[in-house]
Short mmCIF file of C-alpha atoms (C1' of nucleotides) in Angstrom, two decimals:
data_model
loop_
_atom_site.label_atom_id
_atom_site.label_comp_id
_atom_site.label_asym_id
_atom_site.label_seq_id
_atom_site.Cartn_x
_atom_site.Cartn_y
_atom_site.Cartn_z
CA UNK A 3 -50.49 50.43 188.24
CA UNK A 4 -50.70 48.67 191.81
CA UNK A 5 -54.43 47.48 190.43
CA UNK A 6 -52.80 45.89 187.29
CA UNK A 7 -50.45 44.08 189.55
CA UNK A 8 -52.74 42.52 191.87
CA UNK A 9 -56.08 42.05 189.74
CA UNK A 10 -55.12 41.19 186.47
CA UNK A 11 -51.83 39.55 186.83
CA UNK A 12 -51.45 35.97 188.40
CA UNK A 13 -48.87 35.56 191.17
CA UNK A 14 -47.14 33.30 188.66
CA UNK A 15 -46.76 36.25 186.08
CA UNK A 16 -45.75 38.34 188.95
CA UNK A 17 -43.08 36.00 190.26
CA UNK A 18 -41.65 35.48 186.52
CA UNK A 19 -41.78 39.68 186.03
CA UNK A 20 -40.13 40.17 189.64
CA UNK A 21 -37.83 37.27 189.40
CA UNK A 22 -36.68 38.38 186.11
CA UNK A 23 -35.96 41.92 187.24
CA UNK A 24 -34.15 40.79 190.43
CA UNK A 25 -31.68 38.83 188.17
CA UNK A 26 -31.37 41.42 185.48
CA UNK A 27 -30.58 44.10 188.36
CA UNK A 28 -28.12 41.84 189.93
CA UNK A 29 -30.43 41.87 193.12
CA UNK A 30 -30.22 38.02 192.60
CA UNK A 31 -26.51 37.75 191.90
CA UNK A 32 -24.98 35.48 189.01
CA UNK A 33 -24.19 32.41 190.49
CA UNK A 34 -25.99 32.28 193.60
CA UNK A 35 -28.39 29.71 194.91
CA UNK A 36 -32.08 30.30 196.34
CA UNK A 37 -34.16 27.85 197.91
CA UNK A 38 -37.87 27.88 196.51
CA UNK A 39 -39.12 28.80 200.03
CA UNK A 40 -37.04 31.73 200.58
CA UNK A 41 -38.10 33.24 197.25
CA UNK A 42 -41.55 32.45 198.05
CA UNK A 43 -41.42 34.52 201.37
CA UNK A 44 -39.44 37.19 199.48
CA UNK A 45 -42.21 37.63 196.98
CA UNK A 46 -44.90 36.85 199.50
CA UNK A 47 -46.61 33.80 197.88
CA UNK A 48 -46.66 29.99 198.01
CA UNK A 49 -44.02 27.74 196.39
CA UNK A 50 -46.37 26.85 193.50
CA UNK A 51 -46.38 29.98 191.52
CA UNK A 52 -42.39 30.42 192.58
CA UNK A 53 -41.81 26.81 191.08
CA UNK A 54 -43.91 27.84 188.01
CA UNK A 55 -42.32 30.92 187.36
CA UNK A 56 -38.77 29.36 187.72
CA UNK A 57 -39.71 26.82 185.42
CA UNK A 58 -40.25 29.37 182.75
CA UNK A 59 -37.14 31.38 183.64
CA UNK A 60 -35.15 28.33 183.13
CA UNK A 61 -36.47 27.80 179.67
CA UNK A 62 -35.34 31.42 179.02
CA UNK A 63 -31.79 30.59 180.30
CA UNK A 64 -31.91 32.82 183.27
CA UNK A 65 -31.76 30.29 185.99
CA UNK A 66 -31.38 26.49 186.64
CA UNK A 67 -33.20 24.43 189.08
CA UNK A 68 -31.33 21.78 190.69
CA UNK A 69 -32.88 19.47 193.17
CA UNK A 70 -31.81 20.33 197.09
CA UNK A 71 -29.57 23.00 195.96
CA UNK A 72 -31.87 25.51 195.16
CA UNK A 73 -32.65 27.77 192.31
CA UNK A 74 -29.22 28.89 190.63
CA UNK A 75 -28.74 32.37 188.97
CA UNK A 76 -26.85 31.48 185.95
CA UNK A 77 -23.73 33.28 185.27
CA UNK A 78 -22.69 33.95 181.54
CA UNK A 79 -19.27 33.19 180.88
CA UNK A 80 -17.28 34.75 177.83
CA UNK A 81 -18.09 31.51 175.98
CA UNK A 82 -21.55 31.91 176.50
CA UNK A 83 -21.22 35.40 175.10
CA UNK A 84 -19.55 34.30 172.21
CA UNK A 85 -22.61 31.71 171.65
CA UNK A 86 -25.01 34.42 172.27
CA UNK A 87 -23.54 37.05 169.91
CA UNK A 88 -23.29 34.51 167.01
CA UNK A 89 -26.94 34.05 167.19
CA UNK A 90 -27.97 37.78 167.47
CA UNK A 91 -25.69 38.42 164.63
CA UNK A 92 -27.29 35.96 162.30
CA UNK A 93 -31.06 36.85 163.37
CA UNK A 94 -30.53 40.46 163.56
CA UNK A 95 -29.01 40.69 160.18
CA UNK A 96 -31.88 38.37 159.11
CA UNK A 97 -34.30 40.99 160.43
CA UNK A 98 -32.61 43.60 158.75
CA UNK A 99 -32.91 42.46 155.38
CA UNK A 100 -36.79 41.27 155.81
CA UNK A 101 -37.21 45.23 157.17
CA UNK A 102 -35.62 46.41 154.07
CA UNK A 103 -37.80 44.11 152.21
CA UNK A 104 -40.71 45.11 153.70
CA UNK A 105 -40.78 48.80 152.19
CA UNK A 106 -41.88 50.49 155.29
CA UNK A 107 -42.76 54.14 155.20
CA UNK A 108 -40.52 57.05 156.91
CA UNK A 109 -43.78 56.93 159.53
CA UNK A 110 -43.37 53.42 160.27
CA UNK A 111 -39.66 54.08 160.53
CA UNK A 112 -40.12 56.95 163.02
CA UNK A 113 -38.91 54.86 166.36
CA UNK A 114 -36.07 53.30 164.51
CA UNK A 115 -34.85 57.00 163.64
CA UNK A 116 -35.83 58.09 166.81
CA UNK A 117 -33.29 55.83 168.46
CA UNK A 118 -30.47 56.87 166.42
CA UNK A 119 -31.12 60.49 167.15
CA UNK A 120 -31.10 59.32 170.83
CA UNK A 121 -27.76 57.59 170.42
CA UNK A 122 -26.25 60.64 168.96
CA UNK A 123 -27.38 62.74 171.61
CA UNK A 124 -26.04 60.49 174.15
CA UNK A 125 -22.76 60.30 172.69
CA UNK A 126 -22.90 63.97 172.73
CA UNK A 127 -23.39 64.11 176.44
CA UNK A 128 -21.24 60.98 176.94
CA UNK A 129 -24.04 59.46 178.81
CA UNK A 130 -23.03 55.69 178.45
CA UNK A 131 -26.51 54.90 180.23
CA UNK A 132 -28.48 56.68 178.06
CA UNK A 133 -26.84 55.58 175.08
CA UNK A 134 -27.10 51.97 175.98
CA UNK A 135 -30.93 52.30 176.25
CA UNK A 136 -31.12 53.79 172.79
CA UNK A 137 -28.88 51.17 171.44
CA UNK A 138 -31.37 48.62 172.87
CA UNK A 139 -34.56 50.26 171.52
CA UNK A 140 -32.62 50.23 168.15
CA UNK A 141 -31.78 46.65 168.06
CA UNK A 142 -35.33 45.93 169.40
CA UNK A 143 -37.16 47.95 167.15
CA UNK A 144 -35.12 46.58 164.09
CA UNK A 145 -36.13 43.09 165.11
CA UNK A 146 -39.74 44.14 165.35
CA UNK A 147 -39.48 45.47 161.84
CA UNK A 148 -38.22 41.99 160.61
CA UNK A 149 -41.47 40.60 161.22
CA UNK A 150 -40.72 37.44 162.69
CA UNK A 151 -42.42 36.79 166.05
CA UNK A 152 -39.85 34.05 166.67
CA UNK A 153 -36.81 36.10 165.80
CA UNK A 154 -38.10 38.40 168.26
CA UNK A 155 -38.57 36.17 170.99
CA UNK A 156 -35.27 34.59 170.67
CA UNK A 157 -33.33 37.69 170.56
CA UNK A 158 -35.36 39.07 173.54
CA UNK A 159 -34.41 36.06 175.40
CA UNK A 160 -30.58 36.34 174.49
CA UNK A 161 -30.63 40.05 174.95
CA UNK A 162 -31.97 39.10 178.50
CA UNK A 163 -28.81 36.71 179.10
CA UNK A 164 -26.26 39.60 178.83
CA UNK A 165 -28.17 42.26 179.80
CA UNK A 166 -26.65 41.79 183.25
CA UNK A 167 -22.92 42.14 181.81
CA UNK A 168 -23.69 45.44 180.13
CA UNK A 169 -23.47 47.02 183.69
CA UNK A 170 -19.78 45.91 183.55
CA UNK A 171 -19.05 46.04 179.80
CA UNK A 172 -20.34 49.46 179.23
CA UNK A 173 -17.83 51.36 181.09
CA UNK A 174 -14.82 49.39 179.75
CA UNK A 175 -15.63 49.70 176.08
CA UNK A 176 -14.48 52.52 173.86
CA UNK A 177 -16.90 55.26 173.08
CA UNK A 178 -19.50 53.91 170.64
CA UNK A 179 -18.81 56.35 167.79
CA UNK A 180 -18.51 54.12 165.15
CA UNK A 181 -21.51 52.12 166.32
CA UNK A 182 -23.72 55.00 165.56
CA UNK A 183 -22.30 55.33 161.93
CA UNK A 184 -23.20 51.61 161.48
CA UNK A 185 -26.74 52.35 162.89
CA UNK A 186 -27.18 54.97 160.21
CA UNK A 187 -26.10 53.09 157.22
CA UNK A 188 -28.36 50.22 158.10
CA UNK A 189 -31.32 52.55 158.62
CA UNK A 190 -30.58 54.09 155.36
CA UNK A 191 -30.45 50.78 153.50
CA UNK A 192 -33.80 49.90 155.38
CA UNK A 193 -35.38 53.02 154.31
CA UNK A 194 -34.28 52.70 150.68
CA UNK A 195 -35.20 49.01 150.44
CA UNK A 196 -32.01 47.54 149.95
CA UNK A 197 -32.02 44.15 151.65
CA UNK A 198 -28.79 42.83 150.65
CA UNK A 199 -26.98 46.12 152.19
CA UNK A 200 -28.99 46.13 155.09
CA UNK A 201 -28.33 42.51 156.03
CA UNK A 202 -24.60 42.79 155.23
CA UNK A 203 -23.75 46.07 156.85
CA UNK A 204 -25.72 45.09 159.92
CA UNK A 205 -23.81 41.70 159.91
CA UNK A 206 -20.47 43.81 160.00
CA UNK A 207 -21.59 45.94 162.68
CA UNK A 208 -22.30 43.10 164.86
CA UNK A 209 -19.28 41.04 164.14
CA UNK A 210 -17.08 43.91 164.99
CA UNK A 211 -19.06 44.65 168.09
CA UNK A 212 -18.64 41.09 169.19
CA UNK A 213 -14.91 41.12 168.39
CA UNK A 214 -14.71 44.32 170.47
CA UNK A 215 -16.37 42.76 173.50
CA UNK A 216 -14.60 39.67 173.18
CA UNK A 217 -11.06 41.42 173.34
CA UNK A 218 -11.95 43.65 176.47
CA UNK A 219 -13.56 40.58 178.27
CA UNK A 220 -10.44 39.01 177.57
CA UNK A 221 -8.22 41.52 178.47
CA UNK A 222 -10.04 42.21 181.78
CA UNK A 223 -10.11 38.36 182.52
CA UNK A 224 -14.03 38.53 182.92
CA UNK A 225 -14.83 35.06 182.34
CA UNK A 226 -17.90 35.16 184.26
CA UNK A 227 -20.61 37.71 184.52
CA UNK B 15 -36.20 0.88 180.08
CA UNK B 16 -39.36 0.91 182.39
CA UNK B 17 -36.97 1.40 185.46
CA UNK B 18 -35.36 4.62 184.08
CA UNK B 19 -38.81 5.77 183.58
CA UNK B 20 -40.21 5.11 187.07
CA UNK B 21 -37.05 5.50 188.96
CA UNK B 22 -34.89 8.20 187.62
CA UNK B 23 -37.22 10.44 185.81
CA UNK B 24 -39.87 12.62 187.81
CA UNK B 25 -43.35 12.87 186.99
CA UNK B 26 -43.28 16.31 185.40
CA UNK B 27 -40.04 15.07 183.29
CA UNK B 28 -42.11 12.10 182.15
CA UNK B 29 -45.18 14.50 181.30
CA UNK B 30 -43.04 16.48 179.21
CA UNK B 31 -41.66 13.58 177.22
CA UNK B 32 -45.17 11.99 176.71
CA UNK B 33 -46.85 15.12 175.99
CA UNK B 34 -44.39 16.10 173.19
CA UNK B 35 -44.44 12.65 171.78
CA UNK B 36 -48.26 12.77 171.79
CA UNK B 37 -48.04 15.87 169.99
CA UNK B 38 -45.56 15.05 167.33
CA UNK B 39 -47.43 12.02 166.79
CA UNK B 40 -50.57 13.75 166.28
CA UNK B 41 -52.32 11.57 169.11
CA UNK B 42 -53.01 15.21 170.34
CA UNK B 43 -54.20 16.84 167.30
CA UNK B 44 -53.18 20.48 166.41
CA UNK B 45 -55.67 22.78 167.41
CA UNK B 46 -57.40 20.76 169.92
CA UNK B 47 -57.96 21.67 173.69
CA UNK B 48 -57.67 19.46 176.51
CA UNK B 49 -58.18 19.95 180.23
CA UNK B 50 -55.28 19.81 182.75
CA UNK B 51 -57.10 17.16 184.44
CA UNK B 52 -57.82 14.85 181.31
CA UNK B 53 -54.18 15.12 180.69
CA UNK B 54 -53.67 14.20 184.20
CA UNK B 55 -55.87 11.23 184.31
CA UNK B 56 -54.58 10.00 180.68
CA UNK B 57 -50.71 10.01 182.13
CA UNK B 58 -52.02 8.72 185.54
CA UNK B 59 -50.59 11.50 187.74
CA UNK B 60 -51.90 14.63 189.15
CA UNK B 61 -52.45 17.96 187.69
CA UNK B 62 -49.44 19.74 189.28
CA UNK B 63 -46.77 18.10 187.24
CA UNK B 64 -48.86 18.24 183.92
CA UNK B 65 -49.17 21.89 184.76
CA UNK B 66 -45.24 22.03 185.09
CA UNK B 67 -44.77 19.93 182.14
CA UNK B 68 -47.36 22.22 180.24
CA UNK B 69 -45.59 25.51 181.09
CA UNK B 70 -42.48 24.13 179.55
CA UNK B 71 -43.82 22.97 176.45
CA UNK B 72 -45.74 26.33 176.13
CA UNK B 73 -42.39 28.10 176.10
CA UNK B 74 -41.13 25.57 173.49
CA UNK B 75 -43.81 26.85 171.41
CA UNK B 76 -45.91 23.45 171.07
CA UNK B 77 -48.97 24.46 173.13
CA UNK B 78 -50.56 27.42 174.66
CA UNK B 79 -52.15 27.54 178.44
CA UNK B 80 -55.39 29.48 178.17
CA UNK B 81 -57.31 30.02 181.46
CA UNK B 82 -60.51 27.85 181.31
CA UNK B 83 -60.15 26.58 178.04
CA UNK B 84 -57.59 24.22 178.59
CA UNK B 85 -54.35 23.29 176.91
CA UNK B 86 -54.48 24.10 173.14
CA UNK B 87 -52.08 22.33 170.76
CA UNK B 88 -50.69 24.99 168.65
CA UNK B 89 -51.34 24.58 164.94
CA UNK B 90 -48.66 25.58 162.47
CA UNK B 91 -49.63 27.78 159.83
CA UNK B 92 -47.52 28.38 156.58
CA UNK B 93 -46.58 31.62 158.19
CA UNK B 94 -45.22 29.88 161.09
CA UNK B 95 -43.53 27.68 158.48
CA UNK B 96 -41.77 30.85 157.01
CA UNK B 97 -40.53 32.30 160.25
CA UNK B 98 -39.34 28.75 161.19
CA UNK B 99 -37.74 28.06 158.04
CA UNK B 100 -36.16 31.58 158.21
CA UNK B 101 -34.55 30.77 161.52
CA UNK B 102 -33.25 27.27 160.64
CA UNK B 103 -31.62 28.72 157.62
CA UNK B 104 -29.50 31.29 159.42
CA UNK B 105 -28.77 29.22 162.33
CA UNK B 106 -27.76 25.96 160.34
CA UNK B 107 -25.48 28.03 157.79
CA UNK B 108 -23.88 29.44 161.01
CA UNK B 109 -23.39 25.74 162.41
CA UNK B 110 -22.19 24.72 158.87
CA UNK B 111 -19.46 27.61 158.89
CA UNK B 112 -18.47 26.75 162.49
CA UNK B 113 -18.10 23.08 161.77
CA UNK B 114 -15.80 23.73 159.23
CA UNK B 115 -13.61 26.24 161.30
CA UNK B 116 -13.35 23.60 163.66
CA UNK B 117 -11.39 21.65 161.67
CA UNK B 118 -12.73 18.05 162.52
CA UNK B 119 -11.19 14.83 161.83
CA UNK B 120 -12.65 12.30 159.48
CA UNK B 121 -13.35 10.32 162.64
CA UNK B 122 -15.46 13.06 164.19
CA UNK B 123 -17.25 13.54 160.87
CA UNK B 124 -18.20 10.06 160.83
CA UNK B 125 -21.99 10.42 161.85
CA UNK B 126 -22.66 13.23 159.46
CA UNK B 127 -21.15 11.06 156.67
CA UNK B 128 -23.20 8.05 157.74
CA UNK B 129 -26.39 10.33 157.59
CA UNK B 130 -25.62 11.30 154.06
CA UNK B 131 -25.01 7.34 153.20
CA UNK B 132 -28.42 6.88 154.84
CA UNK B 133 -30.13 9.28 152.70
CA UNK B 134 -28.50 7.69 149.62
CA UNK B 135 -29.87 4.36 150.41
CA UNK B 136 -33.08 5.72 151.32
CA UNK B 137 -33.69 7.20 147.84
CA UNK B 138 -32.27 4.39 146.09
CA UNK B 139 -35.16 2.27 147.97
CA UNK B 140 -37.68 5.13 147.59
CA UNK B 141 -38.19 4.90 151.27
CA UNK B 142 -39.30 8.43 152.27
CA UNK B 143 -39.69 7.71 155.78
CA UNK B 144 -36.20 6.49 155.95
CA UNK B 145 -34.98 9.36 154.11
CA UNK B 146 -36.69 11.94 156.63
CA UNK B 147 -34.97 10.24 159.49
CA UNK B 148 -31.56 10.54 158.03
CA UNK B 149 -32.07 13.95 156.84
CA UNK B 150 -33.03 14.98 160.53
CA UNK B 151 -29.99 13.30 161.70
CA UNK B 152 -27.90 15.20 159.20
CA UNK B 153 -29.18 18.60 160.15
CA UNK B 154 -29.03 17.71 163.75
CA UNK B 155 -25.56 16.44 163.71
CA UNK B 156 -24.77 19.49 161.64
CA UNK B 157 -25.74 21.74 164.22
CA UNK B 158 -24.02 19.77 166.95
CA UNK B 159 -20.75 20.10 164.99
CA UNK B 160 -21.28 23.87 164.92
CA UNK B 161 -20.60 23.77 168.59
CA UNK B 162 -23.04 26.25 169.89
CA UNK B 163 -25.42 24.69 172.56
CA UNK B 164 -28.03 27.56 172.26
CA UNK B 165 -28.17 27.06 168.61
CA UNK B 166 -28.77 23.64 169.26
CA UNK B 167 -31.26 24.03 171.65
CA UNK B 168 -33.40 26.64 169.13
CA UNK B 169 -33.11 24.67 166.16
CA UNK B 170 -34.44 21.40 168.04
CA UNK B 171 -37.21 23.74 169.28
CA UNK B 172 -38.16 25.02 165.67
CA UNK B 173 -37.76 21.47 164.27
CA UNK B 174 -40.27 20.04 166.81
CA UNK B 175 -42.58 22.82 165.75
CA UNK B 176 -42.36 21.68 162.13
CA UNK B 177 -41.98 17.80 162.94
CA UNK B 178 -45.86 17.11 162.75
CA UNK B 179 -46.01 18.89 159.67
CA UNK B 180 -43.64 16.44 157.99
CA UNK B 181 -46.10 13.42 157.93
CA UNK B 182 -48.04 15.94 155.48
CA UNK B 183 -45.45 17.20 153.53
CA UNK B 184 -43.41 14.27 152.99
CA UNK B 185 -45.25 12.67 150.28
CA UNK B 186 -46.47 15.67 148.42
CA UNK B 187 -42.91 17.16 147.75
CA UNK B 188 -40.53 15.75 145.08
CA UNK B 189 -38.08 13.04 145.56
CA UNK B 190 -35.20 14.64 147.28
CA UNK B 191 -32.39 14.10 145.14
CA UNK B 192 -31.28 17.41 144.53
CA UNK B 193 -31.26 17.61 148.50
CA UNK B 194 -28.64 14.90 148.87
CA UNK B 195 -26.05 16.36 146.59
CA UNK B 196 -26.26 19.73 148.81
CA UNK B 197 -25.62 17.64 151.54
CA UNK B 198 -22.52 16.20 149.78
CA UNK B 199 -21.17 19.59 149.00
CA UNK B 200 -21.92 20.92 152.42
CA UNK B 201 -20.11 18.01 154.03
CA UNK B 202 -17.00 18.14 151.56
CA UNK B 203 -16.64 22.05 152.41
CA UNK B 204 -16.69 21.11 156.27
CA UNK B 205 -14.24 18.26 155.74
CA UNK B 206 -12.04 20.46 153.77
CA UNK B 207 -12.30 23.16 156.12
CA UNK B 208 -13.87 26.04 153.86
CA UNK B 209 -16.13 27.64 156.52
CA UNK B 210 -17.50 30.28 153.66
CA UNK B 211 -18.38 27.82 151.23
CA UNK B 212 -19.82 25.66 153.79
CA UNK B 213 -21.88 28.51 155.03
CA UNK B 214 -23.08 29.79 151.67
CA UNK B 215 -23.77 26.20 150.27
CA UNK B 216 -25.64 25.31 152.92
CA UNK B 217 -27.63 28.51 153.06
CA UNK B 218 -28.63 28.29 149.26
CA UNK B 219 -29.68 24.39 150.15
CA UNK B 220 -32.08 25.44 152.91
CA UNK B 221 -33.49 28.59 151.07
CA UNK B 222 -34.36 26.23 148.02
CA UNK B 223 -35.81 23.70 150.62
CA UNK B 224 -38.01 26.49 151.93
CA UNK B 225 -39.31 27.73 148.45
CA UNK B 226 -40.00 24.40 147.39
CA UNK B 227 -41.98 23.85 150.77
CA UNK B 228 -43.85 27.31 150.68
CA UNK B 229 -44.76 26.25 146.90
CA UNK B 230 -46.35 23.08 147.72
CA UNK B 231 -48.17 24.32 150.85
CA UNK B 232 -49.64 27.09 148.68
CA UNK B 233 -50.66 24.76 146.01
CA UNK B 234 -52.21 22.32 148.35
CA UNK B 235 -54.03 25.17 150.15
CA UNK B 236 -52.48 23.79 153.56
CA UNK B 237 -52.38 26.70 155.81
CA UNK B 238 -52.65 25.03 159.42
CA UNK B 239 -51.02 21.68 160.27
"C1'" DG C 19 -89.68 34.12 171.21
"C1'" DC C 20 -85.98 37.06 172.52
"C1'" DA C 21 -83.22 39.22 175.70
"C1'" DT C 22 -81.55 39.72 180.55
"C1'" DT C 23 -80.48 38.61 184.74
"C1'" DC C 24 -79.56 35.08 188.11
"C1'" DT C 25 -77.80 30.26 189.15
"C1'" DT C 26 -75.22 26.80 188.67
"C1'" DT C 27 -71.32 24.47 187.24
"C1'" DA C 28 -66.76 23.70 186.44
"C1'" DA C 29 -61.41 24.67 185.55
"C1'" DT C 30 -58.30 27.18 186.96
"C1'" DG C 31 -54.55 29.29 190.32
"C1'" DT C 32 -52.86 28.78 194.68
"C1'" DA C 33 -51.84 27.19 199.31
"C1'" DT C 34 -50.98 23.37 201.91
"C1'" DA C 35 -49.68 18.77 203.34
"C1'" DC C 36 -46.64 14.90 203.01
"C1'" DG C 37 -43.77 11.21 201.91
"C1'" DC C 38 -39.21 10.41 200.20
"C1'" DA C 39 -34.40 10.96 199.24
"C1'" DA C 40 -30.12 13.50 199.71
"C1'" DA C 41 -27.35 15.88 202.43
"C1'" DT C 42 -25.63 16.96 207.13
"C1'" DA C 43 -24.54 15.62 211.63
"C1'" DA C 44 -24.07 12.34 215.13
"C1'" DA C 45 -22.33 7.97 217.00
"C1'" DT C 46 -20.07 3.92 216.90
"C1'" DG C 47 -16.13 0.67 215.97
"C1'" DC C 48 -11.47 0.24 215.24
"C1'" DG D 27 -8.34 10.45 215.53
"C1'" DC D 28 -10.45 8.36 211.22
"C1'" DA D 29 -13.70 5.96 208.75
"C1'" DT D 30 -17.90 3.93 208.38
"C1'" DT D 31 -22.35 3.75 209.78
"C1'" DT D 32 -26.80 5.28 211.57
"C1'" DA D 33 -29.94 9.36 212.76
"C1'" DT D 34 -31.81 13.52 211.60
"C1'" DT D 35 -32.72 17.07 208.99
"C1'" DT D 36 -34.33 19.67 205.16
"C1'" DG D 37 -35.64 20.68 200.58
"C1'" DC D 38 -38.16 18.92 196.67
"C1'" DG D 39 -41.70 16.31 194.14
"C1'" DT D 40 -46.44 15.65 193.89
"C1'" DA D 41 -51.05 14.90 195.66
"C1'" DT D 42 -54.82 17.21 197.12
"C1'" DA D 43 -57.93 21.00 199.16
"C1'" DC D 44 -60.24 25.24 198.17
"C1'" DA D 45 -61.51 29.86 196.79
"C1'" DT D 46 -62.10 32.41 192.61
"C1'" DT D 47 -64.05 33.43 188.52
"C1'" DA D 48 -65.38 32.73 183.65
"C1'" DA D 49 -68.69 30.27 181.20
"C1'" DA D 50 -72.63 27.65 180.58
"C1'" DG D 51 -77.51 27.04 181.80
"C1'" DA D 52 -81.91 28.43 183.91
"C1'" DA D 53 -85.28 31.44 184.79
"C1'" DT D 54 -87.70 35.60 184.48
"C1'" DG D 55 -89.67 39.66 182.13
"C1'" DC D 56 -91.40 41.61 178.31
#
DNA sequence: GCATTCTTTAATGTATACGCAAATAAATGC
DNA sequence: GCATTTATTTGCGTATACATTAAAGAATGC
């Protein structure tokens, strides 16, 4: 583990991984500025790999490099949320459609089925953290089954941008019972090889989730996360 | 012009711009490898800004950095084409829908209308280069009107990845007469504020364009561009 | 000749140095 | 006191140096 860390990964790669983690966890809070030299010292390396890592994270939309002002951790506004969910809706629906077209066997759909089971258990136990984790797995696996690497990359990027917000939104949203039903329907459509149904049902699911999220963000006046 | 170049742009930014241009123009051919030091000498700067630029272009999917093998200009396979067109179809349709919802005035739709006019003229003159340029403008402006910056960025990225292929495909495809009709229908739907029509018609347009492209790529055995 | 080991070469990853320009602080004039 | 100019600081952009290590080439044994 530590070997992997020191031996096979370059400092730049470690910096990408660690900075990303620090941003997602909130250790580097949204809206805060950080000098390259500070980050370098924190991660125990020189400015060079820090700059390279920051460049990559900038193109992933997690931060912004502003000359003399340091690296700024980008906040996510409710407008940003709308943009991101619009994209996730389209691309995940496409993935659902393609997954249904691919004609996967039950074996190949095991992970997807498992994620739904986990969500059910989590709801039973009213464990929101566990539910969110399983939900993430479902969406990630769905996109993987879609078989489009670029869609996978884009969805991962968008997910990263909103992940930080989840900590806030997770506990002010209603218990996601309906969500699980939706997942089951989508799963069935994929399993039965019905692309149009998979696509449309997943699209509906996403649109509703988005509307719900926007409502609660507005209600709680959460404009920047 | 040259002032802009030297004074306001950093070397890294120039490198991004110039390398991108060299890739799109084919001066740096798909599949070829280039040492960082070579590129540095070519652009008259040190390796540092070259590396930074390469990192950015790597995350835009134009090249790949492989230790000791140099920077590799990524070829685009027909599978890649399918991935990219799938994404463009979804995101542009979304943009068309949102543009129609936005209720733009005729003034605001002037650029879009202009691009269609240019395409008509180009077809009249059988000037494929001019047509392609106007077509690009149409799609770009459509996405801009969609009002989602992230969609804009993603579409631009995907367009870059296939632009190189255009030089090849442009002259083996049928004269894009049908394409222009489609554009007009989409434009009208946007102008009249009919989101569903705009979305569906643009989607149809894209799906057909994609099918046509895939057919000719297959016919001509063009698997890597 | 062919495989194998040892050298050598060379490209990268990273640290470091430094000039420049922007931001801040200080000083000067009014 | 306030505005304006002049120092000063400081963070970045970029060049450069260097250690590391993969790959190519040479040499050796069989």
